Amino acid sequence: MTEKGLLLKVYEALRAAFGCRHWWPAESPFEVMVGAVLTQNTNWANVERAIANLKQADLLRPAAMAEAELTKLQALIRPAGYYRQKSVRLKRLAGWVARRCAPADEGLKALRGLPLDCLREELLALKGIGPETADSILLYALGQPVFVVDAYTVRILARHQLVARDSRYGEVQSFFQDGLPTDLELFKDYHAQLVEVGKRYCKRRAPRCQDCPLHPVLGAPTLEMELP
DNA sequence: TGCCAGGCCGGGT
DNA sequence: ACCCGGCATGGC
């Protein structure tokens, strides 16, 4: 068990280096949800094109997306890749939201009121929504305090030997949730900071992460811990 | 030019 | 219960 303050010290170092990340970049909670699906194993720049297309077509609303023609949806989100799978996933998610929220409920208040466990279970029951996508939606769209774990998170922690390389999602999530105060804004920005570290210093093949702001806190990774 | 990106599912061991 | 191939586009 890591001592209580380490994860906070890590956060302070990242925050000092990068500033507040202001995540998730979106104009509405539903746009966050859509982005969460579109960004599955996909570069965010490609996701932005797809979202712009959806916005242009006025399909960035739950009911409209749920009823949209599948082939039309596919054409619009094509730049985000995996477009055949993602079109189906988006329609399922949009249908779920549309069933729960009135069209005028743009803040998705009807969903925000429900308990976390219930929401997470229902999201995970939708095919195409796994743990990371569900938690991104819970945290950034619905304001629930869950810690989001992604590939960068595991890679960064594994390279510093804070978790095993083959850890399960829940283990890494507990590592953060047990080592931090339960704080919505902290969870939001912490994950965003980790993604920033990942993009800059912790790519899959990157043999080393020089100048990474984590090193003063955690020490530099050694050669043994490099590759995935 | 291949490798990579803010995963997830289904089939085979 | 794990392991692996498939899914697809665009940037460097």
PDB file of C-alpha atoms (C1' of nucleotides) in Angstrom:
ATOM      1  CA  MET A   1       0.000   0.000   0.000  1.00  0.00           C
ATOM      2  CA  THR A   2       1.391   3.309  -1.084  1.00  0.00           C
ATOM      3  CA  GLU A   3       1.432   6.027   1.519  1.00  0.00           C
ATOM      4  CA  LYS A   4      -1.470   8.385   1.512  1.00  0.00           C
ATOM      5  CA  GLY A   5       0.148  11.524   0.205  1.00  0.00           C
ATOM      6  CA  LEU A   6       2.050  10.182  -2.768  1.00  0.00           C
ATOM      7  CA  LEU A   7      -0.748  10.459  -5.305  1.00  0.00           C
ATOM      8  CA  LEU A   8      -1.473  14.002  -4.180  1.00  0.00           C
ATOM      9  CA  LYS A   9       2.184  14.904  -4.543  1.00  0.00           C
ATOM     10  CA  VAL A  10       2.143  13.446  -8.038  1.00  0.00           C
ATOM     11  CA  TYR A  11      -0.891  15.546  -8.834  1.00  0.00           C
ATOM     12  CA  GLU A  12       0.661  18.726  -7.520  1.00  0.00           C
ATOM     13  CA  ALA A  13       3.725  18.165  -9.694  1.00  0.00           C
ATOM     14  CA  LEU A  14       1.598  17.654 -12.791  1.00  0.00           C
ATOM     15  CA  ARG A  15      -0.618  20.572 -12.006  1.00  0.00           C
ATOM     16  CA  ALA A  16       2.413  22.813 -11.546  1.00  0.00           C
ATOM     17  CA  ALA A  17       3.811  21.665 -14.892  1.00  0.00           C
ATOM     18  CA  PHE A  18       0.654  21.737 -17.018  1.00  0.00           C
ATOM     19  CA  GLY A  19      -1.873  23.898 -15.200  1.00  0.00           C
ATOM     20  CA  CYS A  20      -5.551  22.999 -14.949  1.00  0.00           C
ATOM     21  CA  ARG A  21      -6.537  20.996 -18.028  1.00  0.00           C
ATOM     22  CA  HIS A  22     -10.249  22.012 -17.998  1.00  0.00           C
ATOM     23  CA  TRP A  23     -11.522  18.640 -19.137  1.00  0.00           C
ATOM     24  CA  TRP A  24     -13.689  17.326 -20.852  1.00  0.00           C
ATOM     25  CA  PRO A  25     -13.664  19.556 -23.979  1.00  0.00           C
ATOM     26  CA  ALA A  26     -17.331  19.664 -25.032  1.00  0.00           C
ATOM     27  CA  GLU A  27     -20.310  22.003 -25.115  1.00  0.00           C
ATOM     28  CA  SER A  28     -22.814  19.688 -23.446  1.00  0.00           C
ATOM     29  CA  PRO A  29     -23.000  16.501 -21.369  1.00  0.00           C
ATOM     30  CA  PHE A  30     -24.337  14.539 -24.328  1.00  0.00           C
ATOM     31  CA  GLU A  31     -21.425  15.700 -26.442  1.00  0.00           C
ATOM     32  CA  VAL A  32     -19.137  14.288 -23.753  1.00  0.00           C
ATOM     33  CA  MET A  33     -20.875  10.929 -24.047  1.00  0.00           C
ATOM     34  CA  VAL A  34     -20.558  10.883 -27.805  1.00  0.00           C
ATOM     35  CA  GLY A  35     -16.903  11.830 -27.591  1.00  0.00           C
ATOM     36  CA  ALA A  36     -16.280   9.068 -25.058  1.00  0.00           C
ATOM     37  CA  VAL A  37     -17.466   6.458 -27.542  1.00  0.00           C
ATOM     38  CA  LEU A  38     -15.780   8.022 -30.555  1.00  0.00           C
ATOM     39  CA  THR A  39     -12.397   8.264 -28.854  1.00  0.00           C
ATOM     40  CA  GLN A  40     -12.177   4.536 -28.133  1.00  0.00           C
ATOM     41  CA  ASN A  41      -8.660   3.649 -29.270  1.00  0.00           C
ATOM     42  CA  THR A  42      -8.715   6.728 -31.482  1.00  0.00           C
ATOM     43  CA  ASN A  43      -6.826   9.998 -31.778  1.00  0.00           C
ATOM     44  CA  TRP A  44      -8.815  12.951 -30.471  1.00  0.00           C
ATOM     45  CA  ALA A  45      -8.148  15.045 -33.582  1.00  0.00           C
ATOM     46  CA  ASN A  46     -10.140  12.509 -35.600  1.00  0.00           C
ATOM     47  CA  VAL A  47     -12.920  12.555 -33.030  1.00  0.00           C
ATOM     48  CA  GLU A  48     -13.220  16.322 -33.355  1.00  0.00           C
ATOM     49  CA  ARG A  49     -13.955  16.042 -37.054  1.00  0.00           C
ATOM     50  CA  ALA A  50     -16.655  13.501 -36.426  1.00  0.00           C
ATOM     51  CA  ILE A  51     -18.239  15.641 -33.714  1.00  0.00           C
ATOM     52  CA  ALA A  52     -18.151  18.694 -35.961  1.00  0.00           C
ATOM     53  CA  ASN A  53     -19.977  16.687 -38.641  1.00  0.00           C
ATOM     54  CA  LEU A  54     -22.618  15.558 -36.150  1.00  0.00           C
ATOM     55  CA  LYS A  55     -23.086  19.110 -34.954  1.00  0.00           C
ATOM     56  CA  GLN A  56     -23.432  20.314 -38.519  1.00  0.00           C
ATOM     57  CA  ALA A  57     -26.137  17.725 -39.126  1.00  0.00           C
ATOM     58  CA  ASP A  58     -27.850  18.665 -35.840  1.00  0.00           C
ATOM     59  CA  LEU A  59     -27.532  15.111 -34.584  1.00  0.00           C
ATOM     60  CA  LEU A  60     -25.825  15.942 -31.322  1.00  0.00           C
ATOM     61  CA  ARG A  61     -29.076  15.438 -29.444  1.00  0.00           C
ATOM     62  CA  PRO A  62     -30.137  12.120 -27.882  1.00  0.00           C
ATOM     63  CA  ALA A  63     -33.503  11.694 -29.612  1.00  0.00           C
ATOM     64  CA  ALA A  64     -32.221  12.810 -33.002  1.00  0.00           C
ATOM     65  CA  MET A  65     -29.228  10.494 -32.858  1.00  0.00           C
ATOM     66  CA  ALA A  66     -31.291   7.565 -31.628  1.00  0.00           C
ATOM     67  CA  GLU A  67     -33.603   7.890 -34.620  1.00  0.00           C
ATOM     68  CA  ALA A  68     -30.989   8.739 -37.225  1.00  0.00           C
ATOM     69  CA  GLU A  69     -30.371   6.537 -40.227  1.00  0.00           C
ATOM     70  CA  LEU A  70     -27.460   4.199 -39.491  1.00  0.00           C
ATOM     71  CA  THR A  71     -25.743   4.826 -42.818  1.00  0.00           C
ATOM     72  CA  LYS A  72     -26.069   8.573 -42.332  1.00  0.00           C
ATOM     73  CA  LEU A  73     -24.498   8.319 -38.906  1.00  0.00           C
ATOM     74  CA  GLN A  74     -21.680   6.225 -40.324  1.00  0.00           C
ATOM     75  CA  ALA A  75     -20.873   8.755 -43.006  1.00  0.00           C
ATOM     76  CA  LEU A  76     -20.673  11.545 -40.437  1.00  0.00           C
ATOM     77  CA  ILE A  77     -18.450   9.783 -37.914  1.00  0.00           C
ATOM     78  CA  ARG A  78     -16.210   8.121 -40.478  1.00  0.00           C
ATOM     79  CA  PRO A  79     -13.130  10.202 -39.647  1.00  0.00           C
ATOM     80  CA  ALA A  80     -13.131   8.754 -36.126  1.00  0.00           C
ATOM     81  CA  GLY A  81     -12.517   5.205 -37.379  1.00  0.00           C
ATOM     82  CA  TYR A  82     -14.318   1.936 -36.472  1.00  0.00           C
ATOM     83  CA  TYR A  83     -17.320   3.777 -37.806  1.00  0.00           C
ATOM     84  CA  ARG A  84     -19.539   0.737 -38.348  1.00  0.00           C
ATOM     85  CA  GLN A  85     -19.212  -0.391 -34.731  1.00  0.00           C
ATOM     86  CA  LYS A  86     -19.329   3.081 -33.287  1.00  0.00           C
ATOM     87  CA  SER A  87     -22.475   4.076 -35.169  1.00  0.00           C
ATOM     88  CA  VAL A  88     -24.346   1.240 -33.467  1.00  0.00           C
ATOM     89  CA  ARG A  89     -22.826   2.038 -30.091  1.00  0.00           C
ATOM     90  CA  LEU A  90     -23.812   5.674 -30.387  1.00  0.00           C
ATOM     91  CA  LYS A  91     -27.384   4.854 -31.310  1.00  0.00           C
ATOM     92  CA  ARG A  92     -27.728   2.516 -28.329  1.00  0.00           C
ATOM     93  CA  LEU A  93     -26.293   5.114 -25.967  1.00  0.00           C
ATOM     94  CA  ALA A  94     -28.437   7.889 -27.426  1.00  0.00           C
ATOM     95  CA  GLY A  95     -31.542   5.720 -27.049  1.00  0.00           C
ATOM     96  CA  TRP A  96     -30.735   5.094 -23.398  1.00  0.00           C
ATOM     97  CA  VAL A  97     -30.352   8.811 -22.726  1.00  0.00           C
ATOM     98  CA  ALA A  98     -33.464   9.705 -24.704  1.00  0.00           C
ATOM     99  CA  ARG A  99     -35.514   7.238 -22.655  1.00  0.00           C
ATOM    100  CA  ARG A 100     -34.338   8.801 -19.399  1.00  0.00           C
ATOM    101  CA  CYS A 101     -34.326  12.477 -20.246  1.00  0.00           C
ATOM    102  CA  ALA A 102     -36.887  14.762 -21.813  1.00  0.00           C
ATOM    103  CA  PRO A 103     -35.729  16.517 -25.013  1.00  0.00           C
ATOM    104  CA  ALA A 104     -35.579  19.831 -23.134  1.00  0.00           C
ATOM    105  CA  ASP A 105     -33.333  18.318 -20.434  1.00  0.00           C
ATOM    106  CA  GLU A 106     -30.081  19.350 -22.048  1.00  0.00           C
ATOM    107  CA  GLY A 107     -28.212  19.164 -18.763  1.00  0.00           C
ATOM    108  CA  LEU A 108     -29.344  15.551 -18.372  1.00  0.00           C
ATOM    109  CA  LYS A 109     -30.578  16.361 -14.884  1.00  0.00           C
ATOM    110  CA  ALA A 110     -32.809  13.311 -14.879  1.00  0.00           C
ATOM    111  CA  LEU A 111     -29.693  11.145 -15.050  1.00  0.00           C
ATOM    112  CA  ARG A 112     -27.578  13.174 -12.659  1.00  0.00           C
ATOM    113  CA  GLY A 113     -30.093  12.477  -9.920  1.00  0.00           C
ATOM    114  CA  LEU A 114     -29.635   8.697 -10.017  1.00  0.00           C
ATOM    115  CA  PRO A 115     -27.195   6.832  -7.768  1.00  0.00           C
ATOM    116  CA  LEU A 116     -23.739   6.085  -9.096  1.00  0.00           C
ATOM    117  CA  ASP A 117     -23.930   2.294  -8.825  1.00  0.00           C
ATOM    118  CA  CYS A 118     -27.173   2.196 -10.774  1.00  0.00           C
ATOM    119  CA  LEU A 119     -25.854   4.447 -13.537  1.00  0.00           C
ATOM    120  CA  ARG A 120     -22.604   2.531 -13.912  1.00  0.00           C
ATOM    121  CA  GLU A 121     -24.396  -0.783 -14.118  1.00  0.00           C
ATOM    122  CA  GLU A 122     -26.735   0.460 -16.823  1.00  0.00           C
ATOM    123  CA  LEU A 123     -23.932   1.977 -18.875  1.00  0.00           C
ATOM    124  CA  LEU A 124     -21.887  -1.223 -18.706  1.00  0.00           C
ATOM    125  CA  ALA A 125     -24.947  -3.178 -19.809  1.00  0.00           C
ATOM    126  CA  LEU A 126     -24.910  -1.283 -23.120  1.00  0.00           C
ATOM    127  CA  LYS A 127     -22.853  -3.250 -25.633  1.00  0.00           C
ATOM    128  CA  GLY A 128     -19.879  -1.172 -26.699  1.00  0.00           C
ATOM    129  CA  ILE A 129     -19.596   0.686 -23.402  1.00  0.00           C
ATOM    130  CA  GLY A 130     -16.757  -0.766 -21.335  1.00  0.00           C
ATOM    131  CA  PRO A 131     -15.342   0.408 -18.009  1.00  0.00           C
ATOM    132  CA  GLU A 132     -13.324   3.335 -19.308  1.00  0.00           C
ATOM    133  CA  THR A 133     -16.074   4.720 -21.529  1.00  0.00           C
ATOM    134  CA  ALA A 134     -18.629   4.293 -18.747  1.00  0.00           C
ATOM    135  CA  ASP A 135     -16.446   6.040 -16.187  1.00  0.00           C
ATOM    136  CA  SER A 136     -15.584   8.885 -18.562  1.00  0.00           C
ATOM    137  CA  ILE A 137     -19.299   9.455 -19.031  1.00  0.00           C
ATOM    138  CA  LEU A 138     -19.992   9.209 -15.307  1.00  0.00           C
ATOM    139  CA  LEU A 139     -17.215  11.616 -14.381  1.00  0.00           C
ATOM    140  CA  TYR A 140     -17.304  14.191 -17.158  1.00  0.00           C
ATOM    141  CA  ALA A 141     -20.927  14.110 -18.285  1.00  0.00           C
ATOM    142  CA  LEU A 142     -22.838  13.145 -15.139  1.00  0.00           C
ATOM    143  CA  GLY A 143     -20.672  14.607 -12.387  1.00  0.00           C
ATOM    144  CA  GLN A 144     -20.092  11.349 -10.512  1.00  0.00           C
ATOM    145  CA  PRO A 145     -16.822  10.962  -8.579  1.00  0.00           C
ATOM    146  CA  VAL A 146     -15.223   7.928 -10.240  1.00  0.00           C
ATOM    147  CA  PHE A 147     -11.591   7.760 -11.316  1.00  0.00           C
ATOM    148  CA  VAL A 148     -11.073   7.074 -15.019  1.00  0.00           C
ATOM    149  CA  VAL A 149      -8.341   4.617 -15.939  1.00  0.00           C
ATOM    150  CA  ASP A 150      -6.980   4.500 -19.470  1.00  0.00           C
ATOM    151  CA  ALA A 151      -4.014   2.934 -21.245  1.00  0.00           C
ATOM    152  CA  TYR A 152      -1.812   5.911 -20.417  1.00  0.00           C
ATOM    153  CA  THR A 153      -2.667   5.649 -16.730  1.00  0.00           C
ATOM    154  CA  VAL A 154      -1.621   2.005 -16.526  1.00  0.00           C
ATOM    155  CA  ARG A 155       1.498   2.537 -18.617  1.00  0.00           C
ATOM    156  CA  ILE A 156       2.666   5.502 -16.563  1.00  0.00           C
ATOM    157  CA  LEU A 157       2.092   3.779 -13.240  1.00  0.00           C
ATOM    158  CA  ALA A 158       3.573   0.492 -14.438  1.00  0.00           C
ATOM    159  CA  ARG A 159       6.737   2.165 -15.657  1.00  0.00           C
ATOM    160  CA  HIS A 160       7.191   3.572 -12.193  1.00  0.00           C
ATOM    161  CA  GLN A 161       6.305   0.200 -10.646  1.00  0.00           C
ATOM    162  CA  LEU A 162       3.325   1.522  -8.760  1.00  0.00           C
ATOM    163  CA  VAL A 163       1.047  -1.110 -10.298  1.00  0.00           C
ATOM    164  CA  ALA A 164       1.642  -4.283 -12.295  1.00  0.00           C
ATOM    165  CA  ARG A 165       1.698  -3.961 -16.060  1.00  0.00           C
ATOM    166  CA  ASP A 166      -1.148  -6.469 -16.431  1.00  0.00           C
ATOM    167  CA  SER A 167      -3.368  -4.945 -13.738  1.00  0.00           C
ATOM    168  CA  ARG A 168      -7.105  -5.137 -14.127  1.00  0.00           C
ATOM    169  CA  TYR A 169      -9.092  -1.962 -14.605  1.00  0.00           C
ATOM    170  CA  GLY A 170     -10.650  -2.125 -11.137  1.00  0.00           C
ATOM    171  CA  GLU A 171      -7.321  -2.575  -9.385  1.00  0.00           C
ATOM    172  CA  VAL A 172      -5.870   0.583 -10.868  1.00  0.00           C
ATOM    173  CA  GLN A 173      -9.079   2.464 -10.205  1.00  0.00           C
ATOM    174  CA  SER A 174      -9.018   1.416  -6.555  1.00  0.00           C
ATOM    175  CA  PHE A 175      -5.395   2.424  -6.321  1.00  0.00           C
ATOM    176  CA  PHE A 176      -6.437   5.992  -7.071  1.00  0.00           C
ATOM    177  CA  GLN A 177      -9.776   6.061  -5.296  1.00  0.00           C
ATOM    178  CA  ASP A 178      -8.268   4.629  -2.094  1.00  0.00           C
ATOM    179  CA  GLY A 179      -5.258   6.926  -2.239  1.00  0.00           C
ATOM    180  CA  LEU A 180      -7.104  10.187  -2.869  1.00  0.00           C
ATOM    181  CA  PRO A 181      -9.916  12.148  -1.257  1.00  0.00           C
ATOM    182  CA  THR A 182     -13.200  11.664  -3.135  1.00  0.00           C
ATOM    183  CA  ASP A 183     -13.276  14.935  -5.007  1.00  0.00           C
ATOM    184  CA  LEU A 184     -15.011  15.438  -8.335  1.00  0.00           C
ATOM    185  CA  GLU A 185     -12.790  18.230  -9.611  1.00  0.00           C
ATOM    186  CA  LEU A 186      -9.657  16.421  -8.485  1.00  0.00           C
ATOM    187  CA  PHE A 187     -10.679  13.252 -10.310  1.00  0.00           C
ATOM    188  CA  LYS A 188     -11.498  15.201 -13.464  1.00  0.00           C
ATOM    189  CA  ASP A 189      -8.259  17.083 -13.642  1.00  0.00           C
ATOM    190  CA  TYR A 190      -6.071  14.207 -12.451  1.00  0.00           C
ATOM    191  CA  HIS A 191      -7.096  11.977 -15.328  1.00  0.00           C
ATOM    192  CA  ALA A 192      -6.644  14.865 -17.736  1.00  0.00           C
ATOM    193  CA  GLN A 193      -3.129  15.441 -16.396  1.00  0.00           C
ATOM    194  CA  LEU A 194      -2.254  11.772 -16.862  1.00  0.00           C
ATOM    195  CA  VAL A 195      -3.374  11.888 -20.468  1.00  0.00           C
ATOM    196  CA  GLU A 196      -1.148  14.906 -20.982  1.00  0.00           C
ATOM    197  CA  VAL A 197       1.811  13.037 -19.518  1.00  0.00           C
ATOM    198  CA  GLY A 198       0.988  10.045 -21.697  1.00  0.00           C
ATOM    199  CA  LYS A 199       0.819  12.039 -24.899  1.00  0.00           C
ATOM    200  CA  ARG A 200       4.049  13.880 -24.209  1.00  0.00           C
ATOM    201  CA  TYR A 201       6.234  11.380 -22.405  1.00  0.00           C
ATOM    202  CA  CYS A 202       4.762   7.924 -22.235  1.00  0.00           C
ATOM    203  CA  LYS A 203       3.928   6.609 -25.682  1.00  0.00           C
ATOM    204  CA  ARG A 204       3.987   2.867 -26.228  1.00  0.00           C
ATOM    205  CA  ARG A 205       7.393   2.567 -27.770  1.00  0.00           C
ATOM    206  CA  ALA A 206       8.992   5.579 -26.138  1.00  0.00           C
ATOM    207  CA  PRO A 207      12.191   4.168 -24.697  1.00  0.00           C
ATOM    208  CA  ARG A 208      12.343   6.913 -22.108  1.00  0.00           C
ATOM    209  CA  CYS A 209      10.401   9.864 -20.815  1.00  0.00           C
ATOM    210  CA  GLN A 210      12.962  12.588 -20.430  1.00  0.00           C
ATOM    211  CA  ASP A 211      12.001  15.777 -18.630  1.00  0.00           C
ATOM    212  CA  CYS A 212       8.750  14.226 -17.449  1.00  0.00           C
ATOM    213  CA  PRO A 213       7.518  16.213 -14.429  1.00  0.00           C
ATOM    214  CA  LEU A 214       6.852  12.937 -12.627  1.00  0.00           C
ATOM    215  CA  HIS A 215      10.518  12.105 -12.261  1.00  0.00           C
ATOM    216  CA  PRO A 216      11.265  14.460  -9.359  1.00  0.00           C
ATOM    217  CA  VAL A 217       8.455  12.757  -7.411  1.00  0.00           C
ATOM    218  CA  LEU A 218       8.672   9.125  -8.523  1.00  0.00           C
ATOM    219  CA  GLY A 219      12.196   8.823  -9.892  1.00  0.00           C
ATOM    220  CA  ALA A 220      13.051   8.045 -13.510  1.00  0.00           C
ATOM    221  CA  PRO A 221      12.015   4.666 -14.936  1.00  0.00           C
ATOM    222  CA  THR A 222      14.886   2.257 -15.513  1.00  0.00           C
ATOM    223  CA  LEU A 223      15.504   0.320 -18.702  1.00  0.00           C
ATOM    224  CA  GLU A 224      13.879  -2.873 -17.413  1.00  0.00           C
ATOM    225  CA  MET A 225      10.461  -1.284 -17.115  1.00  0.00           C
ATOM    226  CA  GLU A 226      10.215   0.098 -20.598  1.00  0.00           C
ATOM    227  CA  LEU A 227       8.047  -1.666 -23.098  1.00  0.00           C
ATOM    228  CA  PRO A 228       4.362  -2.544 -22.686  1.00  0.00           C
TER     229      PRO A 228
ATOM    230  C1'  DT B   1       6.323   3.698 -44.202  1.00  0.00           C
ATOM    231  C1'  DG B   2       4.835   1.597 -40.404  1.00  0.00           C
ATOM    232  C1'  DC B   3       3.340   2.772 -35.900  1.00  0.00           C
ATOM    233  C1'  DC B   4       0.214   4.963 -33.060  1.00  0.00           C
ATOM    234  C1'  DA B   5      -4.171   6.824 -30.928  1.00  0.00           C
ATOM    235  C1'  DG B   6      -8.183   9.013 -24.337  1.00  0.00           C
ATOM    236  C1'  DG B   7     -11.233   0.447 -26.062  1.00  0.00           C
ATOM    237  C1'  DC B   8     -14.354  -3.173 -26.558  1.00  0.00           C
ATOM    238  C1'  DC B   9     -16.247  -7.497 -28.147  1.00  0.00           C
ATOM    239  C1'  DG B  10     -16.418 -12.380 -29.325  1.00  0.00           C
ATOM    240  C1'  DG B  11     -14.400 -16.733 -30.044  1.00  0.00           C
ATOM    241  C1'  DG B  12     -10.956 -19.969 -28.770  1.00  0.00           C
ATOM    242  C1'  DT B  13      -8.112 -22.140 -25.217  1.00  0.00           C
TER     243       DT B  13
ATOM    244  C1'  DA C   1     -10.631 -17.028 -16.353  1.00  0.00           C
ATOM    245  C1'  DC C   2      -7.287 -15.292 -19.720  1.00  0.00           C
ATOM    246  C1'  DC C   3      -5.571 -14.452 -24.655  1.00  0.00           C
ATOM    247  C1'  DC C   4      -6.012 -12.745 -29.153  1.00  0.00           C
ATOM    248  C1'  DG C   5      -7.638 -10.955 -33.650  1.00  0.00           C
ATOM    249  C1'  DG C   6     -10.658  -7.664 -35.568  1.00  0.00           C
ATOM    250  C1'  DC C   7     -12.358  -3.175 -35.992  1.00  0.00           C
ATOM    251  C1'  DA C   8     -10.651   1.985 -39.426  1.00  0.00           C
ATOM    252  C1'  DT C   9      -9.190   6.629 -39.951  1.00  0.00           C
ATOM    253  C1'  DG C  10      -5.602  10.286 -40.235  1.00  0.00           C
ATOM    254  C1'  DG C  11      -0.953  12.274 -38.604  1.00  0.00           C
ATOM    255  C1'  DC C  12       3.806  11.964 -38.051  1.00  0.00           C
TER     256       DC C  12
END
